[in-house]
Short mmCIF file of C-alpha atoms in Angstrom, two decimals:
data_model
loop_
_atom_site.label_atom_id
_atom_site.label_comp_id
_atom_site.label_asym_id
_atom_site.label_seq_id
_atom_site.Cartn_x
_atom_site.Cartn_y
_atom_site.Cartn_z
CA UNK A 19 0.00 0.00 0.00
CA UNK A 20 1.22 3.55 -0.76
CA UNK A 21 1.63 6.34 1.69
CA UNK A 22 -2.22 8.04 1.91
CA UNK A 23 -2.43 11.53 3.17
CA UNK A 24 -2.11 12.35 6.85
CA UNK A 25 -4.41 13.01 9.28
CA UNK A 26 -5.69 15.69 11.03
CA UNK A 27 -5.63 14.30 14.64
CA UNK A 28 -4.16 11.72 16.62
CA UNK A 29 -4.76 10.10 19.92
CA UNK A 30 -1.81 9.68 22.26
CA UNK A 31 -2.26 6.39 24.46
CA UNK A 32 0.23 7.98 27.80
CA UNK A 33 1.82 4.44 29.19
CA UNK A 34 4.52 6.45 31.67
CA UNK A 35 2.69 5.65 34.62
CA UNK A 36 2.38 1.89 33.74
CA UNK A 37 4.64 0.85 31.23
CA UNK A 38 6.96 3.49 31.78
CA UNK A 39 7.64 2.90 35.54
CA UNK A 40 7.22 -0.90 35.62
CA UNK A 41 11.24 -1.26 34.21
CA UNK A 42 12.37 1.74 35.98
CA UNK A 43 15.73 0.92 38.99
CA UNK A 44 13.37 3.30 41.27
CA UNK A 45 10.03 1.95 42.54
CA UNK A 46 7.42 4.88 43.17
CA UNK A 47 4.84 5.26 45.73
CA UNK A 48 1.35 5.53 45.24
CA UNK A 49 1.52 9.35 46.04
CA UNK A 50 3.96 9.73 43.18
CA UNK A 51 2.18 7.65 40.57
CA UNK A 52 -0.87 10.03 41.49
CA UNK A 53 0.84 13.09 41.37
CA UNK A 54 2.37 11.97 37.40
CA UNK A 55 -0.98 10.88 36.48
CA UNK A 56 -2.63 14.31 37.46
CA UNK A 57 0.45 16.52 35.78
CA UNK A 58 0.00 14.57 32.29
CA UNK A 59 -3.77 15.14 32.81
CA UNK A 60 -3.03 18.37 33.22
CA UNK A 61 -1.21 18.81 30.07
CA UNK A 62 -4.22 17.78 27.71
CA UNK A 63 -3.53 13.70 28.07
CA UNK A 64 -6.96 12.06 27.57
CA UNK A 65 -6.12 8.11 27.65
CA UNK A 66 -3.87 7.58 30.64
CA UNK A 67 -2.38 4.13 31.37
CA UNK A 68 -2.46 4.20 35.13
CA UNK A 69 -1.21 0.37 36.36
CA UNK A 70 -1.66 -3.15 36.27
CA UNK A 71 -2.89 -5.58 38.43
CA UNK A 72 -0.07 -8.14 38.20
CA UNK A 73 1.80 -10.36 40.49
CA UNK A 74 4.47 -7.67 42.61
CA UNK A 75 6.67 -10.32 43.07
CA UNK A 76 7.13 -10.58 38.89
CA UNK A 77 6.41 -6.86 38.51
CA UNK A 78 7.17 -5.04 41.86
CA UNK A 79 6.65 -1.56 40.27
CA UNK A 80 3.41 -1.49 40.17
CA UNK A 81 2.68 -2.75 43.61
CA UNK A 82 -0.27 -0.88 44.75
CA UNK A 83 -1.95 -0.70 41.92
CA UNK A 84 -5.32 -1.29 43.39
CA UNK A 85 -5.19 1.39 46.17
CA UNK A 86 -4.57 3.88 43.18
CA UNK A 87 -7.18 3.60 41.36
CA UNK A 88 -9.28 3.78 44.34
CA UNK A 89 -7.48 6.90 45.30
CA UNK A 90 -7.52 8.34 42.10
CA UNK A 91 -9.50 11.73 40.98
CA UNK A 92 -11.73 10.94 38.13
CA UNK A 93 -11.52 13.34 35.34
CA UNK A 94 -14.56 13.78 32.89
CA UNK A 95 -13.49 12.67 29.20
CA UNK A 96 -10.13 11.18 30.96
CA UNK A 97 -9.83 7.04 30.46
CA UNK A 98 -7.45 5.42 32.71
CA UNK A 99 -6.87 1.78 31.89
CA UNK A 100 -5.00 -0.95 33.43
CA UNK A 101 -2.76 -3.69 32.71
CA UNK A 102 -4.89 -7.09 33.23
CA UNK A 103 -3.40 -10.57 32.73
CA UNK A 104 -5.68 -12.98 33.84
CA UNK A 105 -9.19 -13.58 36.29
CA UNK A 106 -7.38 -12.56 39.19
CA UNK A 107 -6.09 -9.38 37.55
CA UNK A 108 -9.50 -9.11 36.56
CA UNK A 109 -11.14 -9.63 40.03
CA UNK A 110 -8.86 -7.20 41.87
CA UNK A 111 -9.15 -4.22 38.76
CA UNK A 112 -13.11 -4.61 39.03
CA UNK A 113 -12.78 -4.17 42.69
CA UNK A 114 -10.90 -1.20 42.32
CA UNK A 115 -13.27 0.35 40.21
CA UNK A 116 -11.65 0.28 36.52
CA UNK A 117 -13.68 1.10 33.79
CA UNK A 118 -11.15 0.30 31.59
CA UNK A 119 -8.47 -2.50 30.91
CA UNK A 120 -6.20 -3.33 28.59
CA UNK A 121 -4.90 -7.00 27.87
CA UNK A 122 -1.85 -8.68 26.13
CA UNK A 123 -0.39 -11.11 24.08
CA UNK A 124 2.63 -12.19 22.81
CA UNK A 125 3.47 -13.14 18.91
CA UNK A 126 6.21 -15.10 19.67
CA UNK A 127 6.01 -18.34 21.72
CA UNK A 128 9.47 -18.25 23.83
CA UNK A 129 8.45 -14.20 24.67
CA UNK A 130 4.95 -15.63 25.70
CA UNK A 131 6.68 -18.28 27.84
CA UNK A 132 8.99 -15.83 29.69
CA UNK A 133 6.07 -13.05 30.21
CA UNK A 134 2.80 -15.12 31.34
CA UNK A 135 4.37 -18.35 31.89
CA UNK A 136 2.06 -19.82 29.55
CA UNK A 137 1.83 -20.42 25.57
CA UNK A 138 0.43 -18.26 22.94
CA UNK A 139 -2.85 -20.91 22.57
CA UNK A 140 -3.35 -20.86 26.35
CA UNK A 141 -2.51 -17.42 26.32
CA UNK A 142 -5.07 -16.25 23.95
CA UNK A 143 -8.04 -18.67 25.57
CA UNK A 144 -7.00 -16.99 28.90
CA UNK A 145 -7.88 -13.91 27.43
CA UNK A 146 -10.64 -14.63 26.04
CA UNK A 147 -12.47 -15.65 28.86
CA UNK A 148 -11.29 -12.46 30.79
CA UNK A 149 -12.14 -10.29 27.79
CA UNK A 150 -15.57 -11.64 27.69
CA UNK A 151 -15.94 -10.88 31.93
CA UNK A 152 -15.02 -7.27 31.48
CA UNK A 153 -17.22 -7.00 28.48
CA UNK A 154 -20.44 -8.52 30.85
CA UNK A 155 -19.15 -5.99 33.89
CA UNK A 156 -19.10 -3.21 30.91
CA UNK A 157 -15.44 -2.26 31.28
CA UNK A 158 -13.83 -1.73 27.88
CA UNK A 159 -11.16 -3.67 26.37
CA UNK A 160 -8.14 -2.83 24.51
CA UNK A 161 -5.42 -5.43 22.89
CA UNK A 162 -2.00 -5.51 23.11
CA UNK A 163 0.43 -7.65 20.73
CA UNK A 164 4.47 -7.57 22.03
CA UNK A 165 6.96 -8.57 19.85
CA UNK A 166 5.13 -7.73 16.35
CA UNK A 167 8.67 -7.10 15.04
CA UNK A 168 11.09 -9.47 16.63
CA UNK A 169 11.77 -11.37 19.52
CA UNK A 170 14.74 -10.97 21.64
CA UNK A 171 14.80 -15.00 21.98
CA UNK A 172 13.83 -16.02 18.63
CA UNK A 173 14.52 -13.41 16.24
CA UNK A 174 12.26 -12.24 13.10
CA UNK A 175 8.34 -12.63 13.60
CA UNK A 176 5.87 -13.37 11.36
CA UNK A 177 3.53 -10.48 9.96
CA UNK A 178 1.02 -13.08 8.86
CA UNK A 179 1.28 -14.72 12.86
CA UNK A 180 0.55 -11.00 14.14
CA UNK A 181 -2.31 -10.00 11.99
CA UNK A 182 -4.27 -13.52 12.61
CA UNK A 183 -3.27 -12.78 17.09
CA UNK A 184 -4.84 -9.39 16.19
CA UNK A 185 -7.97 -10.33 14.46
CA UNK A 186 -8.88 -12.67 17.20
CA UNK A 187 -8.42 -9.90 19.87
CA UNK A 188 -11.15 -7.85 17.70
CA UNK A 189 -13.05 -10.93 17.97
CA UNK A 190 -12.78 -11.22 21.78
CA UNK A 191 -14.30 -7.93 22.06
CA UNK A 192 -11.17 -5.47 21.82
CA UNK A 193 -11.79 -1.93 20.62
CA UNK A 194 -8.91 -1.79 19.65
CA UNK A 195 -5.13 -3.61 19.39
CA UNK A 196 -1.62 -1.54 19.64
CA UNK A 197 0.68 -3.13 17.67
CA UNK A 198 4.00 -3.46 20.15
CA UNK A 199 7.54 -3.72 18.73
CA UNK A 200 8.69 -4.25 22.29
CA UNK A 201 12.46 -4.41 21.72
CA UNK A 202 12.39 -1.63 19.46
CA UNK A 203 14.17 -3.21 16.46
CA UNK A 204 11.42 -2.04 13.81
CA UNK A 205 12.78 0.31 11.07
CA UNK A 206 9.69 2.23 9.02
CA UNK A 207 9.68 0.08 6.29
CA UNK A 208 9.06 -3.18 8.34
CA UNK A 209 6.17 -1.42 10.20
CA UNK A 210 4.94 0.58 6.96
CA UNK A 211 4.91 -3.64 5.78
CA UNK A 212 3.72 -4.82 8.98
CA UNK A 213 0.44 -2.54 9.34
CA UNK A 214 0.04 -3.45 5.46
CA UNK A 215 -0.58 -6.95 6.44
CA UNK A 216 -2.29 -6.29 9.57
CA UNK A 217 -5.10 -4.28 7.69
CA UNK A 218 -5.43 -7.02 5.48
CA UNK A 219 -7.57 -8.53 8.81
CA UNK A 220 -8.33 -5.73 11.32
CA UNK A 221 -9.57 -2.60 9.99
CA UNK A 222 -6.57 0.43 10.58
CA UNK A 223 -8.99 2.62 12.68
CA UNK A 224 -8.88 -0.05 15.13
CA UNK A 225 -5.07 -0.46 15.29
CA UNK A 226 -2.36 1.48 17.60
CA UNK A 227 1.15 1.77 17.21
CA UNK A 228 3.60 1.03 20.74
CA UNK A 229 6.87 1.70 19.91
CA UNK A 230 10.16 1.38 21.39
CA UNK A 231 12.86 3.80 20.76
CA UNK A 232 15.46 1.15 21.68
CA UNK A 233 17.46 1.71 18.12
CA UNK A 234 16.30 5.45 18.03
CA UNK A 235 13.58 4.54 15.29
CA UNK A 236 10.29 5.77 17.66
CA UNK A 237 9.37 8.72 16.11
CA UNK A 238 10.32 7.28 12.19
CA UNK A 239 8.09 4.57 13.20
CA UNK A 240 5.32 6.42 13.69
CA UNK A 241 5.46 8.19 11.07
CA UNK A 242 5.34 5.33 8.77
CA UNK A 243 2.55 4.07 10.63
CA UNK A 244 0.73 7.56 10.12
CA UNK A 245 1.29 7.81 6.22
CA UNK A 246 -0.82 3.98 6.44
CA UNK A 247 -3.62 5.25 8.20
CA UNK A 248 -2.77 4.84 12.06
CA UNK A 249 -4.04 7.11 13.94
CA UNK A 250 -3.36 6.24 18.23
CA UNK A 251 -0.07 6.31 19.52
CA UNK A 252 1.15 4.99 22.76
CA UNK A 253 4.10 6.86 24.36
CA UNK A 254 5.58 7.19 27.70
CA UNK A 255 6.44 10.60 29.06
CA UNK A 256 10.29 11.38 29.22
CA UNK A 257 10.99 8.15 27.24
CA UNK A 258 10.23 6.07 30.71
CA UNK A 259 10.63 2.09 30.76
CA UNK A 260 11.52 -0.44 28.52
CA UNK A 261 10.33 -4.31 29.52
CA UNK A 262 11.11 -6.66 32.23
CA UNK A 263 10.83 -9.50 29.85
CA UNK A 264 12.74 -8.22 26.94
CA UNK A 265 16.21 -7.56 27.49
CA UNK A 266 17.88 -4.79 26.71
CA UNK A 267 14.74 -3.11 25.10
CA UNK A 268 14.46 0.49 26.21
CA UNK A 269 11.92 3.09 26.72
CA UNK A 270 8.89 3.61 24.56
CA UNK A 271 8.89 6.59 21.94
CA UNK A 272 8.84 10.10 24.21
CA UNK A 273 5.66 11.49 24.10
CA UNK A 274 7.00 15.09 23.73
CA UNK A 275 9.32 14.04 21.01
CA UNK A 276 5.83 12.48 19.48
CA UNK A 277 3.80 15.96 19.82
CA UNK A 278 7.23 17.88 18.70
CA UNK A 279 6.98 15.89 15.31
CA UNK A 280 2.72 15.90 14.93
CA UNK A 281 3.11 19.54 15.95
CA UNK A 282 5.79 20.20 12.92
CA UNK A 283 3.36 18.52 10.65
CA UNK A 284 -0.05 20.39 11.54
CA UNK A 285 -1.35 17.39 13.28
CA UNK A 286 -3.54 18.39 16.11
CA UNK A 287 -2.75 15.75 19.44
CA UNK A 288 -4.22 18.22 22.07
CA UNK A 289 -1.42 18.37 24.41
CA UNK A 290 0.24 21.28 25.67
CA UNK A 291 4.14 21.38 25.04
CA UNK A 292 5.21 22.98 27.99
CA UNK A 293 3.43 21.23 30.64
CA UNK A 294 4.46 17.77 28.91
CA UNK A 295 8.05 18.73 28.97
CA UNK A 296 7.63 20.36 32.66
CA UNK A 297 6.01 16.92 33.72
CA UNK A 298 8.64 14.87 31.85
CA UNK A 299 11.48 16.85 33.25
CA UNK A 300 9.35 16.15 37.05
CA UNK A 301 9.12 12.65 36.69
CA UNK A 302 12.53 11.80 35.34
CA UNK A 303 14.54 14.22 38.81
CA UNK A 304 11.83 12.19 40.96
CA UNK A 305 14.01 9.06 39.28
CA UNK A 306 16.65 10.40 39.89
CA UNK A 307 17.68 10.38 35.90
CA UNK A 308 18.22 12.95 33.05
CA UNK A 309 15.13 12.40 30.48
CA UNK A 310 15.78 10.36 28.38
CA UNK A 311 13.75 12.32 25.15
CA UNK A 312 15.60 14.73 23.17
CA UNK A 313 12.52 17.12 23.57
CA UNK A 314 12.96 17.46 26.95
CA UNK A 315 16.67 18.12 26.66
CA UNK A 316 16.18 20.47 24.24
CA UNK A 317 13.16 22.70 25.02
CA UNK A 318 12.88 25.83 26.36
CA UNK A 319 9.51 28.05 26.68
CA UNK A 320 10.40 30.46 24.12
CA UNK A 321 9.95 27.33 21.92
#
């Protein structure tokens, strides 16, 4: 498929509080995961991934998930989905009072192994069954796919393996599926390709882009993924995280270096520049790091 034209608007999918802090050396507090969430609220975020019920032993980060969301301000027009694996997930996310979760799956069997434990056919009947609970407690659900590119244990994946793994999370009742090349090893051709192939079986208004900026292609890879019709972007404020499970894969694409290249090309996101960089700027001294975006190195309010 050829480039089409761009579009007007896109929706930025904010994963810093959830997969941005998961991978971090520092583990936050509750208070601090609050206080993020509120700042990139406050800077025009809309969709705000806020944690994930998941074992702390496997995922200690994101201990204290549950007392969170329960503390958390609701905003009017603001979504803030969490990271579900499984019924138990599940059971303590609906307790909490989520109204919106997000699920995953991996497209490569050894990544599956090392991130649920279980395989990709379990896996996706696990899901299933969870996907269908949320749907009869009328929480959302969104789909996520790691390793759509490559696997850091096996290598090359399939395009063909991803876009039948998405299809079936439409058919489970996902709104929608972000397409994840966790270990960041996607250039814009393979995901111009991938997307191509994906479409073929899942309509592109229903597909997302989650992009790791591990080889510094983030931003080219989105771009790619605009010109084929993509229009929701997951990004993590300050170019937080990486995985747990996938070594050596950093951060996903910065959010500000996201709105610095939609802003260049007239594409509305709705987020204001100087708060995000403020916020990313916050976060990453609260880590005890320098940010890891260029946009947050770079900017100054003049700008």
């Amino acid at each position: 498929m050829s480039a089409g034209p761009l579009p007007a608007r896109v929706r930025i999918v904010e994963v810093g509080p959830r997969d941005g802090l998961q991978n971090e050396t520092m583990a936050l507090g509750v208070d601090d995961r609050l206080a993020l969430i509120a700042r990139l609220a406050d800077a025009g975020l809309r969709d705000i991934e806020a944690g994930a019920f998941v074992s702390p032993k496997r995922v200690p980060n994101m201990a204290g998930s549950g007392e969170l969301m329960q503390r958390l301000p609701r905003r009017a027009g603001v979504s803030y989905p969490c990271l579900v694996p499984n019924d138990t997930g599940l059971d303590a996310a609906l307790a909490a009072g989520c109204t919106d979760i997000a699920i995953f799956a991996a497209a490569s069997e050894t990544f599956s192994q090392r991130n649920t434990a279980c395989s990709i056919a379990e896996s996706m009947d696990r899901l299933s069954a969870v996907a269908q609970r949320a749907r009869d407690a009328g929480v959302r659900v969104r789909g996520y796919l790691s390793c759509v590119i490559g696997c850091p244990y096996e290598g090359a994946v399939d395009s063909r393996k991803v876009a039948g793994m998405a299809a079936r999370l439409i058919d489970m009742g996902c709104f929608e599926v972000s397409l994840g090349d966790t270990t960041g090893i996607g250039t814009p051709a393979q995901i111009g390709a991938l997307v191509d192939t994906v479409a073929e079986q899942v309509p592109v208004a229903q597909l997302a882009g989650h992009f790791h900026d591990t080889w510094g292609m983030g931003v080219a890879n989105v771009w790619a993924a605009l010109q084929r019709g993509v229009t929701v972007f997951d990004a993590s404020v300050g170019g937080l995280g990486g995985c747990p499970f996938a070594p050596g894969a950093s951060g996903n694409v910065a959010t500000e270096d996201l709105v610095y290249m939609l802003d260049g090309a007239g594409i509305e996101s709705g987020i204001d520049m100087q708060a995000l960089v403020g916020t990313a700027r916050w976060i990453s001294a609260r880590l005890d790091r320098a940010p890891a975006s260029r946009v947050a190195r770079a900017f100054r309010p003049q700008d």
